[in-house]
Coordinates of C-alpha atoms in Angstrom, one line a residue:
Chain U
M1 CA 0.3 0.1 -0.3
T2 CA 1.4 3.2 -0.8
L3 CA -0.2 7.0 -0.1
I4 CA 1.0 9.5 -3.3
L5 CA 1.3 12.8 -3.4
K6 CA 1.1 14.0 -7.1
N7 CA 2.3 17.7 -7.8
I8 CA -0.1 19.1 -5.4
G9 CA -0.2 22.8 -5.1
R10 CA -2.4 24.9 -2.7
R11 CA -3.2 28.4 -2.5
Y12 CA -4.8 30.8 -0.1
G13 CA -6.2 34.3 -2.5
K14 CA -3.0 34.5 -4.4
S15 CA -0.2 33.6 -2.7
W16 CA 1.0 29.7 -2.8
V17 CA 1.1 28.0 0.4
L18 CA 1.9 24.5 -1.0
R19 CA 3.4 24.2 -4.6
N20 CA 5.0 21.1 -6.9
L21 CA 4.7 19.1 -4.1
F22 CA 5.3 14.8 -4.5
L23 CA 5.5 12.5 -2.4
E24 CA 5.5 8.9 -1.5
I25 CA 5.1 7.0 1.6
K26 CA 4.8 3.2 1.5
D27 CA 3.4 0.7 3.8
G28 CA 5.4 1.0 7.0
E29 CA 7.2 4.1 6.4
C30 CA 6.9 7.2 8.6
L31 CA 7.7 10.2 6.9
A32 CA 8.3 13.1 8.5
L33 CA 7.3 17.0 7.4
L34 CA 9.8 19.1 9.1
G35 CA 10.1 22.5 9.0
P36 CA 9.2 25.9 10.8
S37 CA 5.7 27.0 11.2
G38 CA 4.3 28.2 8.1
C39 CA 5.8 26.2 5.7
G40 CA 2.9 24.2 4.8
K41 CA 3.7 20.9 6.6
S42 CA 0.2 21.2 8.4
T43 CA -1.8 21.9 4.7
T44 CA -0.1 18.7 3.4
L45 CA -1.5 17.0 6.2
R46 CA -5.0 18.5 5.3
L47 CA -5.2 18.1 2.3
I48 CA -4.6 14.6 2.9
A49 CA -7.2 13.6 5.4
G50 CA -9.7 15.8 2.8
L51 CA -10.4 18.6 5.2
D52 CA -8.9 20.9 2.7
I53 CA -9.2 20.7 -0.9
P54 CA -6.0 21.0 -3.3
D55 CA -6.1 24.0 -6.2
E56 CA -3.6 21.3 -8.1
G57 CA -2.8 18.0 -8.1
S58 CA -4.0 14.7 -7.1
I59 CA -3.7 12.7 -3.9
Y60 CA -3.7 8.4 -4.6
I61 CA -4.2 5.8 -1.6
N62 CA -3.1 2.3 -2.9
G63 CA -4.4 4.0 -6.3
R64 CA -7.3 5.2 -5.9
D65 CA -7.9 8.8 -6.5
L66 CA -9.1 10.9 -3.4
K67 CA -10.7 13.6 -4.9
N68 CA -14.4 13.9 -4.6
V69 CA -13.7 11.5 -1.7
S70 CA -15.2 13.1 1.6
P71 CA -13.1 13.3 4.8
S72 CA -15.1 10.5 6.3
K73 CA -14.6 8.0 3.4
R74 CA -11.0 8.3 3.1
N75 CA -10.5 5.6 5.8
I76 CA -7.4 7.9 7.5
G77 CA -6.8 7.9 11.5
M78 CA -5.7 11.2 12.5
V79 CA -3.8 12.6 15.9
F80 CA -4.3 16.3 16.1
Q81 CA -2.1 18.4 17.5
S82 CA -5.2 19.1 20.5
Y83 CA -6.1 15.7 20.7
A84 CA -9.7 16.4 19.6
L85 CA -11.2 14.4 22.0
F86 CA -14.7 14.7 22.4
P87 CA -15.4 16.8 25.3
H88 CA -19.0 15.8 26.9
L89 CA -18.0 11.8 26.2
S90 CA -16.4 9.3 28.6
I91 CA -13.2 8.2 27.4
A92 CA -14.8 4.8 26.2
S93 CA -17.2 6.7 24.2
N94 CA -15.3 8.7 22.7
L95 CA -13.7 5.4 21.6
T96 CA -16.7 3.7 20.1
I97 CA -18.2 7.0 18.7
G98 CA -16.7 6.0 15.6
L99 CA -17.4 2.2 15.5
K100 CA -20.6 3.4 16.1
V101 CA -20.8 5.7 12.8
R102 CA -19.7 3.2 11.0
G103 CA -22.0 0.8 11.9
A104 CA -20.2 -2.4 14.0
T105 CA -22.7 -4.3 16.4
E106 CA -22.4 -3.5 19.3
S107 CA -20.9 -6.9 20.5
E108 CA -18.0 -5.5 17.9
Q109 CA -18.3 -2.5 19.5
H110 CA -17.7 -3.5 22.9
Q111 CA -15.1 -6.3 22.0
K112 CA -12.7 -3.4 20.5
V113 CA -12.6 -0.7 22.4
S114 CA -12.0 -3.2 25.4
S115 CA -9.2 -4.8 23.6
I116 CA -7.4 -0.9 22.4
L117 CA -8.0 0.4 26.2
T118 CA -5.9 -2.7 27.2
L119 CA -3.4 -2.2 24.4
M120 CA -3.0 1.4 25.8
K121 CA -3.4 0.7 29.6
L122 CA -6.6 2.9 29.7
E123 CA -8.5 0.4 31.1
D124 CA -9.1 2.4 34.6
L125 CA -9.6 5.6 32.7
A126 CA -12.5 4.2 30.7
Y127 CA -15.3 5.7 32.0
R128 CA -13.7 9.1 33.2
K129 CA -13.8 12.6 30.9
P130 CA -11.0 13.8 28.4
A131 CA -10.6 16.7 31.0
Q132 CA -9.8 14.8 33.7
L133 CA -7.5 13.1 32.1
S134 CA -3.4 14.0 32.0
G135 CA -1.5 15.6 28.7
G136 CA 0.1 12.5 28.6
Q137 CA -3.1 9.8 28.8
R138 CA -5.0 12.4 26.4
Q139 CA -2.3 11.7 23.6
R140 CA -2.9 8.0 24.5
V141 CA -6.3 7.9 24.2
A142 CA -6.3 10.3 20.6
L143 CA -3.6 7.6 19.4
A144 CA -5.7 4.4 20.5
R145 CA -9.0 6.4 18.6
A146 CA -6.6 6.5 15.5
L147 CA -5.8 2.9 15.6
L148 CA -9.3 1.3 16.9
R149 CA -10.4 3.4 12.9
D150 CA -7.7 0.5 11.3
P151 CA -7.6 3.4 8.9
E152 CA -5.5 2.8 5.4
V153 CA -3.0 6.1 6.5
Y154 CA -2.0 7.4 9.5
L155 CA -1.6 11.3 9.8
L156 CA -0.3 12.9 12.8
D157 CA -0.1 16.3 13.4
E158 CA 2.3 17.3 15.9
P159 CA 1.1 14.6 18.5
M160 CA 3.7 15.9 21.1
S161 CA 3.6 19.6 21.2
N162 CA 1.8 19.7 24.2
L163 CA 3.4 16.8 26.1
D164 CA 6.4 18.5 28.6
A165 CA 10.0 17.0 27.1
Q166 CA 10.5 14.1 29.2
L167 CA 7.3 12.6 28.6
R168 CA 7.9 13.5 24.7
E169 CA 11.2 11.3 24.7
S170 CA 9.6 8.4 26.8
L171 CA 6.4 8.1 24.2
R172 CA 8.1 8.2 21.3
P173 CA 9.4 4.6 21.0
E174 CA 5.7 3.3 22.3
I175 CA 4.1 5.3 19.4
R176 CA 6.9 4.4 17.0
S177 CA 5.9 0.9 17.7
L178 CA 2.8 1.1 17.9
I179 CA 2.4 3.1 14.4
L180 CA 4.6 1.1 12.5
Q181 CA 3.7 -2.4 13.7
G182 CA 0.5 -1.3 11.9
Q183 CA 2.4 -1.7 8.2
K184 CA 0.9 1.5 6.7
P185 CA 2.1 4.6 5.7
V186 CA 2.6 7.3 8.5
V187 CA 2.6 11.0 7.9
Y188 CA 4.1 12.5 11.2
V189 CA 4.3 16.6 10.9
T190 CA 6.8 18.3 13.5
H191 CA 8.4 20.9 13.9
D192 CA 10.9 19.5 16.2
Q193 CA 14.3 18.2 14.6
Q194 CA 15.0 15.6 17.1
E195 CA 11.8 14.5 17.3
A196 CA 11.8 13.6 13.9
M197 CA 14.9 12.5 13.6
A198 CA 13.5 9.6 16.4
M199 CA 10.4 8.8 14.9
A200 CA 10.6 8.9 11.4
N201 CA 12.8 6.9 8.7
K202 CA 12.6 9.7 6.1
I203 CA 12.3 13.2 6.4
A204 CA 11.1 15.9 3.7
V205 CA 12.3 19.2 5.4
M206 CA 9.8 22.1 4.0
Q207 CA 10.3 25.3 3.5
K208 CA 7.6 28.1 2.3
G209 CA 6.1 25.5 0.6
N210 CA 8.2 23.8 -1.1
V211 CA 10.4 20.5 -0.3
E212 CA 13.4 21.5 0.2
Q213 CA 15.3 17.6 0.8
I214 CA 13.8 14.3 1.8
G215 CA 15.9 11.5 3.0
T216 CA 16.5 9.3 5.3
P217 CA 17.7 11.4 9.0
N218 CA 21.4 10.6 8.0
E219 CA 21.2 11.5 4.5
L220 CA 19.6 15.0 6.3
Y221 CA 22.4 15.5 8.7
N222 CA 25.7 14.4 6.8
S223 CA 24.7 16.1 3.1
P224 CA 22.4 18.5 3.5
A225 CA 20.7 19.7 0.2
S226 CA 20.7 23.6 0.9
I227 CA 22.0 25.9 3.9
F228 CA 18.2 26.1 4.8
V229 CA 18.4 22.1 5.7
A230 CA 22.0 22.4 6.9
S231 CA 20.5 24.9 9.9
F232 CA 17.8 22.9 10.5
I233 CA 18.8 20.0 11.1
G234 CA 21.3 19.6 14.0
R235 CA 21.8 21.0 17.3
P236 CA 24.0 23.7 18.2
Q237 CA 23.6 24.8 14.7
I238 CA 25.8 24.7 12.0
N239 CA 28.9 27.1 11.8
L240 CA 28.6 29.0 8.0
L241 CA 31.5 30.9 7.4
P242 CA 31.4 34.2 5.5
P243 CA 31.0 33.5 1.6
E244 CA 34.0 33.3 -0.3
S245 CA 34.6 33.5 -4.4
G246 CA 30.8 32.6 -4.6
I247 CA 30.9 29.4 -1.8
I248 CA 29.2 29.2 1.6
K249 CA 31.2 27.1 3.5
G250 CA 29.2 25.0 6.8
I251 CA 31.1 22.8 9.5
R252 CA 29.3 21.1 12.3
P253 CA 30.0 22.0 15.4
E254 CA 31.8 18.7 16.6
D255 CA 34.0 18.3 13.5
I256 CA 36.0 21.7 14.9
I257 CA 38.8 20.3 16.4
I258 CA 42.4 22.3 18.2
N259 CA 45.4 22.3 15.5
E260 CA 47.9 23.6 16.7
N261 CA 48.5 25.1 12.9
G262 CA 45.3 26.3 13.1
I263 CA 43.4 29.7 13.2
N264 CA 43.8 31.8 16.4
S265 CA 40.2 32.1 18.5
K266 CA 39.1 33.4 21.4
I267 CA 37.0 31.8 24.0
I268 CA 33.6 34.2 24.3
Y269 CA 31.5 31.8 26.4
Q270 CA 31.1 28.3 27.4
E271 CA 27.8 26.1 28.1
W272 CA 27.9 22.7 29.8
L273 CA 25.9 20.3 28.1
G274 CA 26.8 17.3 30.4
S275 CA 28.7 15.1 28.7
S276 CA 30.1 17.9 26.4
K277 CA 30.4 21.3 26.3
L278 CA 29.3 23.9 23.5
I279 CA 32.0 26.6 23.1
M280 CA 31.6 30.1 21.3
L281 CA 34.9 31.1 19.6
D282 CA 35.7 34.5 18.4
T283 CA 37.9 34.4 15.0
P284 CA 39.1 36.1 12.4
I285 CA 36.3 34.2 9.7
G286 CA 33.6 35.2 12.5
E287 CA 32.2 33.5 15.5
L288 CA 32.4 29.8 15.5
R289 CA 30.2 26.9 17.2
M290 CA 32.7 23.7 18.6
I291 CA 31.5 20.9 20.7
T292 CA 33.7 19.1 22.7
S293 CA 33.8 16.2 25.3
S294 CA 33.5 18.6 28.7
N295 CA 36.5 17.0 29.8
D296 CA 38.5 18.5 27.6
Q297 CA 41.1 21.6 28.7
I298 CA 40.7 24.3 26.2
P299 CA 42.7 26.7 26.7
E300 CA 41.7 30.3 26.5
C301 CA 43.2 31.1 23.1
P302 CA 42.8 27.7 20.8
K303 CA 44.0 27.2 17.5
I304 CA 41.7 25.5 15.7
S305 CA 40.7 23.9 11.8
W306 CA 38.6 21.4 10.4
D307 CA 39.1 18.6 8.3
I308 CA 38.2 19.7 4.7
K309 CA 36.3 16.6 4.4
N310 CA 33.8 17.5 6.7
E311 CA 32.9 20.9 4.8
H312 CA 29.5 21.5 3.6
R313 CA 29.9 23.9 0.6
F314 CA 27.1 25.7 -0.9
E315 CA 26.3 28.0 -3.9
L316 CA 25.9 31.7 -2.4
T317 CA 23.1 32.6 -4.6
T318 CA 21.0 29.8 -4.8
H319 CA 22.0 28.2 -1.4
K320 CA 22.7 24.6 -3.1
R321 CA 24.8 21.9 -2.1
L322 CA 28.1 21.7 -4.4
N323 CA 30.2 19.3 -3.0
Chain N
M1 CA -12.8 38.4 57.8
I2 CA -13.9 37.4 54.0
G3 CA -17.1 37.6 55.3
L4 CA -16.6 40.6 56.2
L5 CA -15.2 41.7 52.7
I6 CA -18.4 41.0 51.2
L7 CA -20.6 42.4 53.7
P8 CA -21.3 45.8 51.9
A9 CA -22.5 43.9 49.0
A10 CA -24.6 41.4 51.0
L11 CA -26.3 44.6 52.8
L12 CA -27.0 46.4 49.0
I13 CA -28.2 43.2 48.1
I14 CA -30.5 42.9 51.0
L15 CA -32.0 46.2 51.0
I16 CA -32.3 46.1 47.0
F17 CA -34.4 42.3 46.6
G18 CA -35.1 41.8 49.8
T19 CA -36.9 44.6 51.1
P20 CA -39.7 45.0 48.4
L21 CA -39.8 41.4 48.9
I22 CA -40.1 41.1 52.5
R23 CA -42.5 43.9 52.1
Y24 CA -44.9 42.1 49.6
I25 CA -44.9 38.7 52.0
W26 CA -46.3 41.1 55.1
L27 CA -48.7 42.9 52.7
S28 CA -50.0 39.8 51.6
F29 CA -51.3 38.8 55.1
H30 CA -52.9 42.2 54.9
A31 CA -56.2 43.9 54.0
S32 CA -54.8 46.8 52.2
S33 CA -57.5 48.2 49.7
V34 CA -59.9 51.6 49.1
I35 CA -62.2 49.8 51.9
T36 CA -59.5 50.3 54.7
G37 CA -58.5 53.1 52.9
L38 CA -55.5 52.1 52.2
V39 CA -54.1 51.3 55.4
P40 CA -52.9 47.5 55.8
I41 CA -54.8 45.8 58.3
A42 CA -53.8 42.2 59.2
N43 CA -56.6 40.0 58.1
K44 CA -54.9 36.4 58.9
G45 CA -54.1 34.2 55.6
A46 CA -57.4 35.5 54.8
N47 CA -56.0 36.7 51.4
W48 CA -54.1 33.4 50.7
Q49 CA -57.6 31.5 51.5
R50 CA -58.7 33.7 48.8
L51 CA -56.0 32.9 46.2
I52 CA -56.1 29.2 46.8
N53 CA -60.2 29.3 45.7
D54 CA -59.8 32.0 43.3
Q55 CA -60.4 30.3 39.7
R56 CA -59.1 33.2 37.7
F57 CA -55.6 32.9 39.6
W58 CA -55.3 29.3 38.8
Q59 CA -56.6 29.9 35.0
D60 CA -54.0 32.8 34.4
S61 CA -51.3 30.5 36.2
F62 CA -52.4 28.2 33.2
Q63 CA -52.3 30.7 30.6
T64 CA -49.0 32.0 31.9
F65 CA -47.5 28.7 31.9
R66 CA -48.5 27.8 28.6
F67 CA -47.3 31.3 27.0
A68 CA -44.0 30.6 28.6
A69 CA -43.7 26.7 27.9
L70 CA -44.5 27.2 24.0
S71 CA -42.8 30.7 23.3
V72 CA -39.6 29.2 24.8
S73 CA -39.7 26.1 23.4
L74 CA -40.7 27.8 20.0
E75 CA -38.3 29.9 20.9
L76 CA -35.3 27.2 21.5
F77 CA -35.7 25.6 18.4
I78 CA -35.9 28.6 15.8
A79 CA -32.5 30.4 17.4
L80 CA -30.8 26.9 17.2
A81 CA -31.4 27.0 13.7
I82 CA -30.3 30.5 12.9
A83 CA -27.5 29.9 15.1
L84 CA -26.3 26.8 13.5
L85 CA -26.5 29.2 10.3
L86 CA -24.8 32.3 11.5
N87 CA -21.6 30.3 12.7
Q88 CA -21.1 29.1 8.5
K89 CA -19.0 31.4 7.0
W90 CA -20.9 32.6 3.8
R91 CA -20.9 36.2 2.6
G92 CA -23.0 39.0 3.9
R93 CA -23.0 36.9 7.7
N94 CA -21.9 40.2 9.5
L95 CA -25.0 42.1 8.4
V96 CA -27.2 39.7 8.8
R97 CA -26.0 39.3 12.5
A98 CA -26.9 42.4 12.8
I99 CA -30.4 42.5 11.5
T100 CA -31.2 39.3 13.3
L101 CA -30.6 41.4 16.6
L102 CA -33.1 44.6 15.6
P103 CA -36.0 42.5 17.0
W104 CA -34.1 42.3 20.4
A105 CA -33.3 46.2 20.4
L106 CA -37.0 47.3 19.8
P107 CA -38.8 48.2 23.0
T108 CA -41.3 45.8 23.6
T109 CA -44.1 48.5 23.7
V110 CA -43.0 49.5 20.3
M111 CA -42.8 46.3 18.9
A112 CA -46.2 44.9 20.8
L113 CA -48.2 47.4 18.8
G114 CA -46.7 46.9 15.6
W115 CA -48.1 43.0 16.1
R116 CA -51.4 44.5 16.9
W117 CA -51.5 46.4 13.6
I118 CA -50.8 43.4 11.8
F119 CA -53.5 41.2 13.4
N120 CA -55.9 44.1 13.5
T121 CA -59.3 43.2 11.6
P122 CA -60.1 44.4 9.2
Y123 CA -56.8 46.5 8.4
G124 CA -54.1 44.5 9.3
P125 CA -51.9 43.1 6.6
I126 CA -52.7 39.3 7.8
E127 CA -56.4 40.1 7.0
L128 CA -55.7 41.3 3.8
I129 CA -53.5 38.5 3.1
V130 CA -56.5 36.2 4.4
N131 CA -59.3 37.8 1.9
L132 CA -56.8 37.8 -1.2
I133 CA -57.2 33.9 -1.0
G134 CA -60.4 34.0 -0.5
L135 CA -61.1 33.3 3.1
D136 CA -63.0 34.4 5.5
Q137 CA -62.2 36.9 8.3
F138 CA -59.3 35.5 10.7
N139 CA -59.9 37.7 13.8
I140 CA -57.1 36.0 15.5
L141 CA -56.8 38.9 18.7
S142 CA -60.8 38.5 19.2
N143 CA -60.9 34.5 19.5
P144 CA -60.2 33.6 22.8
N145 CA -58.6 30.1 21.0
T146 CA -56.6 32.1 19.2
A147 CA -55.6 35.5 21.1
W148 CA -53.2 33.6 23.1
L149 CA -50.7 32.1 20.0
A150 CA -50.8 35.3 18.8
T151 CA -49.1 36.9 21.6
V152 CA -46.8 34.1 21.7
L153 CA -46.1 34.4 17.9
G154 CA -44.7 38.5 19.5
D155 CA -42.6 36.7 22.2
V156 CA -40.9 34.6 19.9
W157 CA -40.5 37.3 17.3
K158 CA -38.8 39.5 19.7
T159 CA -36.7 37.2 22.1
T160 CA -35.3 34.6 19.4
P161 CA -32.3 36.7 18.7
F162 CA -31.5 36.8 21.9
I163 CA -31.3 32.7 22.1
A164 CA -30.0 32.8 19.0
L165 CA -27.0 35.1 20.4
I166 CA -26.4 32.7 23.4
L167 CA -26.3 29.8 21.4
L168 CA -24.0 31.3 19.1
A169 CA -21.4 32.0 21.6
G170 CA -22.0 28.4 22.6
L171 CA -21.3 27.2 19.0
Q172 CA -17.9 29.6 19.0
T173 CA -16.6 27.9 22.1
I174 CA -17.0 24.5 20.3
P175 CA -13.3 23.9 18.2
Q176 CA -13.4 23.0 14.8
D177 CA -10.9 19.8 14.8
L178 CA -13.7 18.0 16.7
Y179 CA -15.9 18.5 13.8
E180 CA -13.1 17.4 11.9
A181 CA -11.6 14.4 14.0
F182 CA -15.7 13.4 13.7
K183 CA -15.7 13.3 9.9
L184 CA -12.5 11.5 9.7
E185 CA -14.1 8.8 12.0
G186 CA -16.4 8.1 9.1
G187 CA -19.3 10.3 11.2
S188 CA -21.7 12.5 8.7
N189 CA -22.9 16.2 9.4
K190 CA -26.3 15.2 10.5
E191 CA -24.8 13.1 13.0
A192 CA -22.1 15.4 14.2
L193 CA -25.2 18.0 14.9
F194 CA -26.5 15.1 17.1
K195 CA -23.4 13.8 18.8
I196 CA -21.5 16.8 19.0
T197 CA -23.1 20.2 18.9
I198 CA -26.2 19.7 20.7
P199 CA -24.8 18.0 23.6
M200 CA -21.8 20.3 24.2
L201 CA -24.5 23.2 23.7
K202 CA -26.5 21.9 26.2
P203 CA -25.1 24.1 29.5
Y204 CA -26.2 27.0 26.8
I205 CA -29.7 25.4 25.9
L206 CA -30.4 25.4 29.6
L207 CA -29.2 28.7 30.8
S208 CA -31.4 29.9 28.1
I209 CA -34.1 27.9 28.9
L210 CA -33.5 29.3 32.6
F211 CA -33.6 33.3 31.4
R212 CA -36.3 32.9 29.5
L213 CA -38.8 30.8 31.2
A214 CA -38.3 33.3 34.6
Q215 CA -38.7 36.7 31.6
A216 CA -42.1 35.0 30.4
F217 CA -43.2 33.5 33.7
G218 CA -42.9 37.6 34.1
V219 CA -44.9 38.4 31.0
F220 CA -46.5 41.8 31.1
D221 CA -45.7 44.9 28.4
L222 CA -45.9 42.5 25.5
I223 CA -50.2 41.2 26.4
Q224 CA -50.9 44.6 28.0
V225 CA -50.5 46.4 25.0
M226 CA -51.6 43.2 22.2
T227 CA -54.4 42.3 24.0
G228 CA -55.0 43.8 27.4
G229 CA -55.1 40.3 28.9
G230 CA -58.2 39.6 26.6
P231 CA -60.4 38.8 24.7
A232 CA -62.6 37.3 27.7
G233 CA -59.0 36.8 29.8
S234 CA -57.9 33.8 27.6
T235 CA -54.5 35.6 27.2
E236 CA -54.3 37.6 30.6
S237 CA -50.9 36.3 32.8
L238 CA -50.5 36.4 36.1
A239 CA -48.2 40.0 36.0
I240 CA -51.7 41.9 34.8
Y241 CA -53.8 40.0 37.4
A242 CA -51.7 41.6 39.7
Y243 CA -51.4 44.4 37.5
L244 CA -55.2 45.0 37.9
N245 CA -55.9 44.1 41.4
A246 CA -53.3 46.9 42.6
M247 CA -53.9 49.4 40.1
R248 CA -57.5 49.4 39.1
F249 CA -59.2 47.9 42.0
L250 CA -56.6 49.4 44.4
D251 CA -56.5 46.1 46.2
F252 CA -53.1 46.3 47.2
G253 CA -53.0 43.2 49.8
Y254 CA -54.7 40.9 47.6
S255 CA -52.0 41.7 44.5
S256 CA -48.9 41.0 47.0
T257 CA -50.6 37.9 47.4
I258 CA -51.2 36.8 43.8
M259 CA -47.2 38.4 43.1
I260 CA -45.9 36.3 46.2
G261 CA -47.8 33.3 45.2
S262 CA -46.6 33.4 41.5
F263 CA -43.0 34.3 42.9
I264 CA -43.4 31.1 44.4
L265 CA -44.0 29.2 41.2
I266 CA -41.4 30.8 39.7
V267 CA -38.5 30.0 42.3
F268 CA -40.3 26.3 42.0
S269 CA -39.8 26.2 38.1
S270 CA -36.4 28.3 38.2
I271 CA -35.1 25.9 40.6
F272 CA -36.4 22.7 38.2
S273 CA -34.4 24.5 35.9
I274 CA -31.2 24.6 37.7
Y275 CA -31.8 21.0 38.6
L276 CA -31.5 20.3 35.2
F277 CA -28.6 22.5 34.7
N278 CA -26.5 21.0 37.4
K279 CA -27.3 17.6 36.2
F280 CA -25.3 18.4 33.1
K281 CA -23.0 21.0 34.7
N282 CA -20.1 18.6 34.8
I283 CA -19.8 18.7 31.4
Q284 CA -16.6 20.2 31.3
G285 CA -14.9 22.7 29.1
Y286 CA -12.7 21.8 26.2
S287 CA -9.2 22.5 27.0
R288 CA -6.0 21.0 25.2

């Protein structure tokens, strides 16, 4: 099974929020749409769900053209950023309501809901209202509802952005295994590059309605296709050197090394990150970020350099990758 | 300490609402009319005895309940339809919203006069239309069986916008993504109305019922202007009966008894409404 987006375009008034979008997501594949707010990632999701209609192009699930197919007939399981749980219904009813409108028999409803409640460890909360649940618990209910739908495609719209960092990290593997078990295409929208790299096996970095690059997390990190991707992926951010004969060079902070024959620099400040530390250096070619092990003794004025093969080179005018 | 701080406000409320109430209760146990020279003379509950045996009081209670029940339920249905319509996005919606509110902004006396003329026989437009399609005279306002329906119509016309506004405010608190989630679950628009919209509007619906019931029980100006309580007392409300006793018959003692009597009836129906309201109060607000 595959989800295919072909030449999708969407505009509001005269401005295009999405243009020339091609995506293909296979079974069991999780594609993260990553980008700053306003890049069109949520619009893409809404177009797939049918909550918004594209002005150009077509969307196919398993070869079926979704044009003129209403959202209720698309068989899509979506987790909303707000979770979109029905506040007037208990958790059990929140899960049952979909089965009911899809015409499941009473015994089927009961059996399916109780098994998903067990799977998601929500049995004790079955008769509570969403408002009586914590953020993490609500998130599980929203996920349970999507799983219960047994959809052809999963869409997750910033599913963890309302949770605190610790909870987010502990939920990641759980969501990953649950969703990927389904062997269905998954589209995961996030603005958190760490989350994208943890959850997805493919990431599409988007900016201003365009896909800048699609690739595995590894590809995006090691050979970013543009300056935007290079600076969006990786924390602390990549160092961009001043342009030199039409070329902008980028060096990851961890690729900068101490070298007696290197260029002069002076430490401006340091940030402790635990096992490593971030050092801000003032150099003749501008300020540079450097990451070293926190055990390393760095002199006040270190001489630094980097391996030439770790350089990322970009064209000055197009911002595209050269090497 | 906190009790002390709310004391001024509490005193003010007791002064404004409590004093007249206590005065009326006191007066309802006294004869105070032209006969007594408007001097209150205690009569050991004779007023209450009279009230319980007063056919006209019970007839008016029935008419007031009938008026309130029909107009409030009609208003609720129409207001819900209007609110749903005004909650959709379409061109000119804001203009229609403003126009919808106009009847509410009009003074009751003015609009009641308008309705009286609309129903006037033989000069009103209703009679004109009835004549045009070749029917006999309609005489709505002079028929005891139909006059109260005309007053209900006037009330519905005037107060529907108010309820529509409350319900519209309620509709706007329902997040759009609930509808989207419901659609993706496979639900239709019609199912969304009964499974999401109306259940989530319940607190607002009950609030409107509470407001409007209390208001409709005390209806006075609309009926006074449209029918004056007639024909044959068929549209007379409790408020009009109390007014007649005080202002026409100058029997303040009995008028107070009627008012306290209808007050008790209103309190009981309000308590019943609050009970309903509380039953649904545990519907929690939506939060992220």
